[in-house]
Amino acid sequence: MATPTSSPFATTSSVGISRLSSISRSSVWRSHCFPSSSHHLFFTKIRTSRRAPGLLPVTRVASDPDLKETVSDNGVSNSPSVYEPSSIASSIKFHAEFTPSFSPEHFSLPKAYHATAESVRDALIINWNATYDHYDKENMKQAYYLSMEFLQGRALLNAIGNLELTGKYAEALKQLGHTLESVATQEPDAALGNGGLGRLASCFLDSIATLNYPAWGYGLRYKYGLFKQNITKDGQEEVAENWLEMGNPWEIARNDVSYQVKFYGKVVDGSDGKKHWIGGENIKAIAYDLPIPGYRTKTTINLRLWSTTVPSQDFDLASFNAGEHSKANEAHQNAEKICYILYPGDESLEGKILRLKQQYTLCSASLQDIVARFERRSGNSVNWEDFPAKVAVQMNDTHPTLCIPELMRILIDIKGLSWDEAWKITQRTVAYTNHTVLPEALEKWSLDIMQKLLPRHVEIIEMIDEQLVNTIIAQYGTVDLVILEKKLREMRILDNVDLPPSIAQQFIKPKEQKSTIKSKGKSLMEIAEPSSQPPKEEPKSSTVTLTEVKTKDVTVEEIEEEKEDEEEEEEEEEVFLKSDPEKPKLVRMANLCVVGGHAVNGVAAIHSEIVKDEVFNSFYQMWPQKFQNKTNGVTPRRWIKFCNPGLSDIITKWIGTDDWVLNTEKLSQLKQFAENEELHEEWREAKRRNKIRVASIIRERTGYIVSPDAMFDIQVKRIHEYKRQLLNILGIVYRYKKMKEMTEEERIKSFVPRVCIFGGKAFATYIQAKRIVKFITDVASTINHDPEIGDLLKVVFVPDYNVSVAELLIPASELSQHISTAGMEASGTSNMKFAMNGCVLIGTLDGANVEIREEVGEENFFLFGARAEEIAGLRKERAEGKFVPDPRFEEVKKFVRSGVFGIYNYDELMGSLEGNEGYGRADYFLVGKDFPSYIECQVQVDEAYRDQKKWTKMSILNAANSAKFSSDRTIHEYARDIWDIKPVILP
């Protein structure tokens, strides 16, 4: 186990931005930082310095031996010139020379980026350490957000934006011969996530820091990310991400903060009365920290990422020298591959084991770290009953579920608490956010795999399951076994596993009960073969005497049949809720989350109702107080102010303040100007500038030339059948077909020019999703090269969609598609980003669409499609063969099959929309059902867009009414209702 230094941010990295008018290798001095009681920072020569207890040592190199500057309470130097462009430029030059990652000959763009990032990090570290020095001193309750994904995006512009130094850094870089924009583009997106789950987590960290809540995040440091997406003639191609190849200037390796994580082995009873998990495979999780600054605040919180390895002594030198190189490095490879890839393919046994190792590594290392911090802050008076009063753990989806048995293991096996004590602490500490209603996303792990990999945790899970079964039996009783069986099958953590013997025994009927037949008396077998033992006196109505046997005609066949029937009946009676040997035994992680935590929340109003009414209905009936809604949100800093500065300036100008960046409720003041022609003109011009920028990016990345005068129609999200990119592209195909049937004049009259933009990644093993990507690119190639269509219709698939691409596309969007099958999207967050940026949405009543439509107004949202409550009935109708497809839908499928979009065979893709039953058939996501209303709704979109005054008003009102969807609001609710933490303002 690690022995962390008393300061959570001990480092040898440089701190502070100082005045460096000249830099000379021959004039190098070291300095240390000394926070005083008011957290001032001093730079002095190392030979005269003494470090205060508990403070971090920081190496600093300066050219001026007499340099001595202080930093004020807001983390900014008291010197008026320290953050002036010339001083910033000096700091950048300093890092280019003395924190080198590149050769000294040229100040190239990559070198400029790293030096700039390191100069910004200097400023962040001051506040970073001040934040956690204060938290340690105050020992308040702190929340910890555990997530397999943190889709951070680029850090540079966000950091200097939150520090309000964007303009000064731009000027400093100009002095050095570069632009801020060109330098910023050198930063690769951190490959730590894929979609909404990770982007939400990152928005939450931004809001936590901005609102001064004591909390930080835990994740894994993936070396190769999910994958980098290339688009070729064959569709999507996956290659490894390279985001760490040039180093990451934002992270600090905490080599003194590491924890042992164990796999395999066995559990034994020790002489001390405790369980001991021994043997097996041990790895080491090492902490890498990233600073997360708040906006207009000194608070800078931490994102701690774990990287995995083993000690050097685990390298088998003897095998290596014997030529067995792979064997020599096997331990290192097994450890390091845990953090190679986000969501490794899990169709193989090895893939499943690797995913489970990832999840346990996150949980074990993080909880060991949390427990160590609790003990350190408690000093000599550790009281474990206080743990839930000092710690809140939020599990972002089911990936961190193993937090529950891991915390139990630590408390019982290591800290010596009783089961009851540990269980109460765990339940009061842990909470769970559900992000999906898709069955495949509610994780179920093989019990056999988990038993081998985590034997102690399986013991704990079995005990939790047994405790749950007893609770269910106490709740529902044993009178109606049908209801009881239904509840147990729905609610148990262990699926297809026999009841624990102590409980199963309750359901075995005594033999006396089997000696009679309810309506017929004794069985035929008993009549033909009376017992040699004297019969017990029984009521006459339920017995048959031997004299009566003589009057019955009993054949041997009947006796044998009765024997078989009774054996089957005995077996059924003796084993209640028997497992099926043909099916796998599973651990249902979502059920464990609900049982082991004190709160369960959905992420949109409609989603939370589905969670209560369908996904976890039996749990909701038993524990209604656990269930909450916390509608998602996005940070307005990154998603309006920084990514769309033109629009931000317009908003600030018209409402007279930029306070809306922190208080989005003030955006509503725009409504009074919704019909102002001057605002309309400015609004459209800002949108057009953003469109011109995107048109340039499209040409650079795809070769396609698009017109900024066309409507920009965008759907960007993970490629999945339920998100229905297929519905979108089939609508485009229908539009194209109709255009081809018209004269040029008719086309221009009937259709508004559109650029239809797609972006998103399909998981490498999700074949149908990859077919959809291929289909979109084939349609794009055909339409974009059709001279008859020209600028009237363009289709673009932007490769390798990520946060940085989103920051370009979203400000340029005019129509955004959020068209998932109703009831299947938990929330969505991109819909919120689009609305905030004045984009009009077309969508179903699914996820946060419902609340967005309520907020922006029904007239400012294009609605189509079946409702969530209709979906089950529509699928049943389809299964019964009653669905009649719209002729226009059949027309489109026939057109696709005609070969107009190339030689690729799309029968499998089109076939998924046909038939009434079968895997991969029967149009499960109701594309055909919603197609008619979708294309009719698109006609309404064209009509509205032709009236630019009306469209601009709709755009303004979308932005003006988006206040609810700030992640600041969401975090306030988590802090108040789940975590029970309060803001902490640094002195």
mmCIF file of N, CA, C and O in Angstrom, residues 675-713:
data_model
loop_
_atom_site.group_PDB
_atom_site.id
_atom_site.type_symbol
_atom_site.label_atom_id
_atom_site.label_comp_id
_atom_site.label_asym_id
_atom_site.label_seq_id
_atom_site.Cartn_x
_atom_site.Cartn_y
_atom_site.Cartn_z
ATOM 1 N N GLU A 675 -37.245 39.225 -31.153
ATOM 2 C CA GLU A 675 -37.709 39.696 -32.462
ATOM 3 C C GLU A 675 -36.967 40.952 -32.909
ATOM 4 O O GLU A 675 -37.336 41.573 -33.917
ATOM 5 N N ASN A 676 -35.932 41.321 -32.216
ATOM 6 C CA ASN A 676 -35.161 42.513 -32.573
ATOM 7 C C ASN A 676 -34.331 42.250 -33.828
ATOM 8 O O ASN A 676 -33.506 41.336 -33.866
ATOM 9 N N GLU A 677 -34.527 43.061 -34.840
ATOM 10 C CA GLU A 677 -33.860 42.825 -36.124
ATOM 11 C C GLU A 677 -32.352 43.004 -36.033
ATOM 12 O O GLU A 677 -31.591 42.303 -36.712
ATOM 13 N N GLU A 678 -31.897 43.928 -35.207
ATOM 14 C CA GLU A 678 -30.464 44.123 -35.055
ATOM 15 C C GLU A 678 -29.818 42.882 -34.434
ATOM 16 O O GLU A 678 -28.753 42.433 -34.881
ATOM 17 N N LEU A 679 -30.471 42.334 -33.409
ATOM 18 C CA LEU A 679 -29.968 41.098 -32.811
ATOM 19 C C LEU A 679 -29.999 39.969 -33.834
ATOM 20 O O LEU A 679 -29.049 39.178 -33.926
ATOM 21 N N HIS A 680 -31.067 39.898 -34.596
ATOM 22 C CA HIS A 680 -31.164 38.858 -35.631
ATOM 23 C C HIS A 680 -29.972 38.907 -36.574
ATOM 24 O O HIS A 680 -29.378 37.882 -36.922
ATOM 25 N N GLU A 681 -29.624 40.099 -37.003
ATOM 26 C CA GLU A 681 -28.526 40.262 -37.952
ATOM 27 C C GLU A 681 -27.199 39.809 -37.327
ATOM 28 O O GLU A 681 -26.411 39.093 -37.959
ATOM 29 N N GLU A 682 -26.956 40.230 -36.106
ATOM 30 C CA GLU A 682 -25.724 39.830 -35.422
ATOM 31 C C GLU A 682 -25.691 38.317 -35.183
ATOM 32 O O GLU A 682 -24.643 37.673 -35.329
ATOM 33 N N TRP A 683 -26.820 37.780 -34.823
ATOM 34 C CA TRP A 683 -26.938 36.349 -34.517
ATOM 35 C C TRP A 683 -26.624 35.510 -35.755
ATOM 36 O O TRP A 683 -25.841 34.559 -35.695
ATOM 37 N N ARG A 684 -27.232 35.895 -36.888
ATOM 38 C CA ARG A 684 -26.997 35.148 -38.124
ATOM 39 C C ARG A 684 -25.550 35.279 -38.596
ATOM 40 O O ARG A 684 -24.969 34.325 -39.109
ATOM 41 N N GLU A 685 -24.971 36.453 -38.419
ATOM 42 C CA GLU A 685 -23.596 36.659 -38.850
ATOM 43 C C GLU A 685 -22.631 35.801 -38.023
ATOM 44 O O GLU A 685 -21.674 35.221 -38.555
ATOM 45 N N ALA A 686 -22.858 35.711 -36.709
ATOM 46 C CA ALA A 686 -22.017 34.858 -35.863
ATOM 47 C C ALA A 686 -22.134 33.396 -36.287
ATOM 48 O O ALA A 686 -21.131 32.662 -36.349
ATOM 49 N N LYS A 687 -23.360 32.982 -36.592
ATOM 50 C CA LYS A 687 -23.574 31.605 -37.032
ATOM 51 C C LYS A 687 -22.853 31.344 -38.354
ATOM 52 O O LYS A 687 -22.225 30.296 -38.548
ATOM 53 N N ARG A 688 -22.919 32.314 -39.269
ATOM 54 C CA ARG A 688 -22.291 32.122 -40.581
ATOM 55 C C ARG A 688 -20.769 32.034 -40.457
ATOM 56 O O ARG A 688 -20.137 31.235 -41.154
ATOM 57 N N ARG A 689 -20.177 32.841 -39.586
ATOM 58 C CA ARG A 689 -18.730 32.753 -39.391
ATOM 59 C C ARG A 689 -18.330 31.364 -38.902
ATOM 60 O O ARG A 689 -17.312 30.804 -39.327
ATOM 61 N N ASN A 690 -19.133 30.822 -38.019
ATOM 62 C CA ASN A 690 -18.857 29.475 -37.535
ATOM 63 C C ASN A 690 -19.022 28.439 -38.654
ATOM 64 O O ASN A 690 -18.260 27.462 -38.722
ATOM 65 N N LYS A 691 -19.996 28.641 -39.517
ATOM 66 C CA LYS A 691 -20.216 27.719 -40.634
ATOM 67 C C LYS A 691 -19.054 27.763 -41.627
ATOM 68 O O LYS A 691 -18.639 26.731 -42.168
ATOM 69 N N ILE A 692 -18.527 28.944 -41.869
ATOM 70 C CA ILE A 692 -17.380 29.076 -42.775
ATOM 71 C C ILE A 692 -16.190 28.303 -42.226
ATOM 72 O O ILE A 692 -15.465 27.621 -42.967
ATOM 73 N N ARG A 693 -16.005 28.393 -40.920
ATOM 74 C CA ARG A 693 -14.893 27.668 -40.294
ATOM 75 C C ARG A 693 -15.080 26.164 -40.445
ATOM 76 O O ARG A 693 -14.123 25.434 -40.742
ATOM 77 N N VAL A 694 -16.306 25.682 -40.251
ATOM 78 C CA VAL A 694 -16.573 24.246 -40.391
ATOM 79 C C VAL A 694 -16.415 23.804 -41.844
ATOM 80 O O VAL A 694 -15.897 22.716 -42.125
ATOM 81 N N ALA A 695 -16.855 24.636 -42.784
ATOM 82 C CA ALA A 695 -16.698 24.289 -44.205
ATOM 83 C C ALA A 695 -15.225 24.082 -44.539
ATOM 84 O O ALA A 695 -14.861 23.174 -45.308
ATOM 85 N N SER A 696 -14.374 24.885 -43.941
ATOM 86 C CA SER A 696 -12.937 24.744 -44.157
ATOM 87 C C SER A 696 -12.421 23.436 -43.573
ATOM 88 O O SER A 696 -11.610 22.732 -44.186
ATOM 89 N N ILE A 697 -12.879 23.086 -42.383
ATOM 90 C CA ILE A 697 -12.462 21.832 -41.742
ATOM 91 C C ILE A 697 -12.949 20.632 -42.559
ATOM 92 O O ILE A 697 -12.222 19.643 -42.727
ATOM 93 N N ILE A 698 -14.175 20.705 -43.057
ATOM 94 C CA ILE A 698 -14.721 19.609 -43.866
ATOM 95 C C ILE A 698 -13.865 19.382 -45.110
ATOM 96 O O ILE A 698 -13.541 18.246 -45.473
ATOM 97 N N ARG A 699 -13.496 20.480 -45.756
ATOM 98 C CA ARG A 699 -12.667 20.345 -46.956
ATOM 99 C C ARG A 699 -11.308 19.743 -46.609
ATOM 100 O O ARG A 699 -10.781 18.878 -47.328
ATOM 101 N N GLU A 700 -10.757 20.177 -45.481
ATOM 102 C CA GLU A 700 -9.440 19.685 -45.062
ATOM 103 C C GLU A 700 -9.471 18.200 -44.730
ATOM 104 O O GLU A 700 -8.547 17.450 -45.059
ATOM 105 N N ARG A 701 -10.542 17.722 -44.087
ATOM 106 C CA ARG A 701 -10.572 16.351 -43.577
ATOM 107 C C ARG A 701 -11.248 15.355 -44.507
ATOM 108 O O ARG A 701 -11.027 14.148 -44.378
ATOM 109 N N THR A 702 -12.111 15.837 -45.398
ATOM 110 C CA THR A 702 -12.831 14.906 -46.275
ATOM 111 C C THR A 702 -12.639 15.201 -47.756
ATOM 112 O O THR A 702 -12.925 14.337 -48.591
ATOM 113 N N GLY A 703 -12.204 16.389 -48.083
ATOM 114 C CA GLY A 703 -12.076 16.775 -49.482
ATOM 115 C C GLY A 703 -13.344 17.336 -50.081
ATOM 116 O O GLY A 703 -13.340 17.856 -51.208
ATOM 117 N N TYR A 704 -14.464 17.274 -49.361
ATOM 118 C CA TYR A 704 -15.730 17.778 -49.884
ATOM 119 C C TYR A 704 -15.832 19.296 -49.698
ATOM 120 O O TYR A 704 -15.434 19.832 -48.653
ATOM 121 N N ILE A 705 -16.393 19.952 -50.692
ATOM 122 C CA ILE A 705 -16.615 21.400 -50.628
ATOM 123 C C ILE A 705 -18.102 21.639 -50.368
ATOM 124 O O ILE A 705 -18.956 21.155 -51.125
ATOM 125 N N VAL A 706 -18.407 22.355 -49.298
ATOM 126 C CA VAL A 706 -19.805 22.629 -48.950
ATOM 127 C C VAL A 706 -20.016 24.132 -48.854
ATOM 128 O O VAL A 706 -19.077 24.892 -48.615
ATOM 129 N N SER A 707 -21.265 24.540 -49.035
ATOM 130 C CA SER A 707 -21.604 25.960 -49.023
ATOM 131 C C SER A 707 -22.041 26.395 -47.629
ATOM 132 O O SER A 707 -22.940 25.779 -47.046
ATOM 133 N N PRO A 708 -21.463 27.467 -47.101
ATOM 134 C CA PRO A 708 -21.913 27.972 -45.795
ATOM 135 C C PRO A 708 -23.292 28.624 -45.863
ATOM 136 O O PRO A 708 -23.860 28.964 -44.821
ATOM 137 N N ASP A 709 -23.834 28.787 -47.067
ATOM 138 C CA ASP A 709 -25.177 29.360 -47.211
ATOM 139 C C ASP A 709 -26.267 28.310 -47.084
ATOM 140 O O ASP A 709 -27.439 28.647 -46.990
ATOM 141 N N ALA A 710 -25.881 27.028 -47.094
ATOM 142 C CA ALA A 710 -26.857 25.956 -46.907
ATOM 143 C C ALA A 710 -27.137 25.755 -45.420
ATOM 144 O O ALA A 710 -26.358 26.175 -44.558
ATOM 145 N N MET A 711 -28.273 25.121 -45.118
ATOM 146 C CA MET A 711 -28.556 24.756 -43.727
ATOM 147 C C MET A 711 -27.582 23.671 -43.280
ATOM 148 O O MET A 711 -27.375 22.692 -43.985
ATOM 149 N N PHE A 712 -26.992 23.851 -42.103
ATOM 150 C CA PHE A 712 -26.110 22.832 -41.538
ATOM 151 C C PHE A 712 -26.939 21.952 -40.599
ATOM 152 O O PHE A 712 -27.368 22.386 -39.529
ATOM 153 N N ASP A 713 -27.143 20.721 -41.032
ATOM 154 C CA ASP A 713 -27.990 19.731 -40.362
ATOM 155 C C ASP A 713 -27.055 18.659 -39.796
ATOM 156 O O ASP A 713 -26.392 17.957 -40.556
#
